[in-house]
Amino acid sequence: MASHIILPKEEEAALGVAVEEDHDSPAAPGYQHQQGPPVAKALPFSATCVRISRDSYPNLRALRNASAMSLPDDDAAYAKLEEGDYGYLLDDVPHFTDYLSDLPVSADTPPLPTHPCLALVVPLPDSTPAVKKLQQYFVNADDTVPEKVVVQKDSPRGVHFRRAGPRQRVYFESEDVKACIVTCGGLCPGLNTVIRELVCGLSHMYNVNDIFGIQNGYKGFYSSNYLPMTPKSVNDIHKRGGTVLGTSRGGHDTKKIVDNIQDRGINQVYIIGGDGTQKGAYEIYKEIRRRGLKVAVAGVPKTIDNDIAVIDKSFGFDSAVEEAQRAIDAAHVEASSAENGIGLVKLMGRYSGFIAMYATLASRDVDCCLIPESPFYLEGEGGLFEYIEKRLKENNHMVIVVAEGAGQDLIAKSIAAADQIDASGNKLLLDDYCKNKKMEMTIKYIDPTYMIRAIPSNASDNVYCTLLAHSAIHGAMAGYSFTVGMVNGRHAYIPFHRVTSTRNKVKITDRMWARLLSSTNQPSFLSQKDIDAAREADKLASKSPVPVNTKEHGENAKKPANGEGSSDAVVQEPFGNGPTSPAALAAGAVSNPALTPAAVSMSFYDVNAGEQPSREDEAPEEVVECRCGERSTDGRGEA
Ligand SMILES: Nc1ncnc2c1ncn2[C@@H]1O[C@H](COP(=O)(O)OP(=O)(O)OP(=O)(O)O)[C@@H](O)[C@H]1O
Ligand SMILES: O=P(O)(O)OC[C@H]1O[C@](O)(CO)[C@@H](O)[C@@H]1O
Ligand SMILES: [Mg+2]
């Protein structure tokens, strides 16, 4: 199995030593703090570094070049990739051993008096059954989580991420840890739960007592006092909405932030926030690495919009969808109590319409859902107005859910038409339309957006927040820097560049959107040509930002034995029309006639075409794998 790391240009120059050590193997004994002035040039990728050999070196440049095609130079320079069999690619997260040497590491036995997952109060001799049991809870250091779980027979195994969880070896002694927590960006249910569980997890699982809160976002690193935090001080905060630390937008000054981290001796930084925040966390990590500091940076992705790439969903999303039901219910009551009543509900989602889509699917009272990803038009055949008129004639009332970013092009036009008057575009246009049609209607507009994001998290988000916090702690203690997240139901450590380079969006070519269309019966506003274009765009957008000419993707990739069965060989047919690959037709497969309007709209959606992993498709029984392809054997439901 070949393995590579892509080095920053200046560090590559220092290469020349054949090294095969794994950073999970015990490092040289002796504790030496690496904090302080930047580490000397000789250090990068020295003997304790990752798996690099002269043999793999020729591939290094190719990997960097290939990677640079799809990643910004800077990101490509920090990417850490490892190939395995059958198209396996580990997109790994950075570790202290990538740039520091002579690190102290815990022994193989449980490293701390109270170790993760269990309230083990005293260290026990290695041989006792209790310790053996405890050790079952460590994740295998080689476990990885696949980015895509819906595969075809001959698909390459694809990109994997390092699995999150407690590890046998940690890179900090409890008494040396000085951790800080910051929240940035907009509010989201669950922020306080994550804060609470970071504090309690560090304290209860790893005996860490020096924990500080940074106030009001990134700028709090250099403009406010740090708040000492204890399990007692955060005991009840999960019952409140918002963030006890305060938050802000703007104010990210990387140099000043890292100066403060360094001056105050902080060595674990927990950063909770959205896409912008994770970009900031990446900048902080890079500066920390440049200075050669032994500081772990753990990002916990937050956004009510659910637009963070790679992860299954962001915390607070479930709570938001649930709370949105109350607004939709009210809109329904209002609309159904008036003649030609329209209940119009605005939900958050600047660029991604996930809340609107899930709230609509959950409610079943919604007649139309408009999201930024699905363009629509107002007038003419198949337009929104025609549909509204039809619905009102049929039902006397209707409910429309609009994500805040939907129909921006129409709003821009309407503002222009209204001579720069700052009005709500949709509503104004609808009013105009009604006047022309001489239709009486009552529109009740409800904007619950800030009420939704200010609530405390619900039970399921509380559990999710707790697990995210614990995964973040385990990763930081083990010396990694990363964004933590659930990928196909398993917690994983994801490289920063992965979550910052793209934004998660509703794929209107996926079946979930098709389900929505069939539940509301609204027009899709799209022609087959539009769908094809959207599908192409989705495919491009979901291309992994990793090299395409590595072994498994290039000429050496394992070829299907008979030339069939690769995704290219299958004729991709619309969902509902049955398989029409030559092999399937030969086997007597028949087309399923699309009878209902819903089925017609569903027929745009091809089960093979959606690149989105697992949320709505079939998955293998167990997703955690080692590089060699062995499935993890631990219990189901383990995150
Ligand atoms: N490219 C970037 N580099 C460094 N810092 C950034 C970058 N983009 C945003 N930030 C910082 O991240 C913080 C939060 O960013 P932002 O206001 O965009 O919210 P967010 O994290 O994206 O959350 P939300 O989901 O509410 O949008 C701000 O302090 C901002 O300065
Ligand atoms: O009013 P604020 O704090 O700028 O936040 C509003 C934005 O924050 C989000 O909730 C998250 O980005 C968006 O949906 C929304 O547009
Ligand atoms: Mg954002």
XYZ file of C-alpha atoms and ligand atoms in Angstrom, residues 186 249 303-305 348-350 404 450 453, ligand 2:
27
model
C -25.122 33.205 14.174
C -19.277 37.986 13.155
C -25.040 26.199 11.465
C -28.756 26.141 11.617
C -28.777 26.152 7.806
C -33.724 30.534 7.522
C -31.469 29.360 4.758
C -29.454 31.986 2.996
C -34.818 33.319 3.026
C -34.944 34.341 15.118
C -32.702 29.701 16.288
O -28.896 38.018 11.661
P -27.626 37.279 11.589
O -27.009 37.007 12.885
O -26.679 37.861 10.614
O -27.948 35.824 11.031
C -28.759 35.560 9.935
C -28.166 34.431 9.163
O -27.602 33.431 9.973
C -27.973 32.160 9.508
O -28.842 31.615 10.434
C -26.781 31.236 9.435
O -25.858 31.659 8.497
C -28.637 32.399 8.160
O -29.641 31.495 7.848
C -29.157 33.782 8.307
O -29.220 34.458 7.089
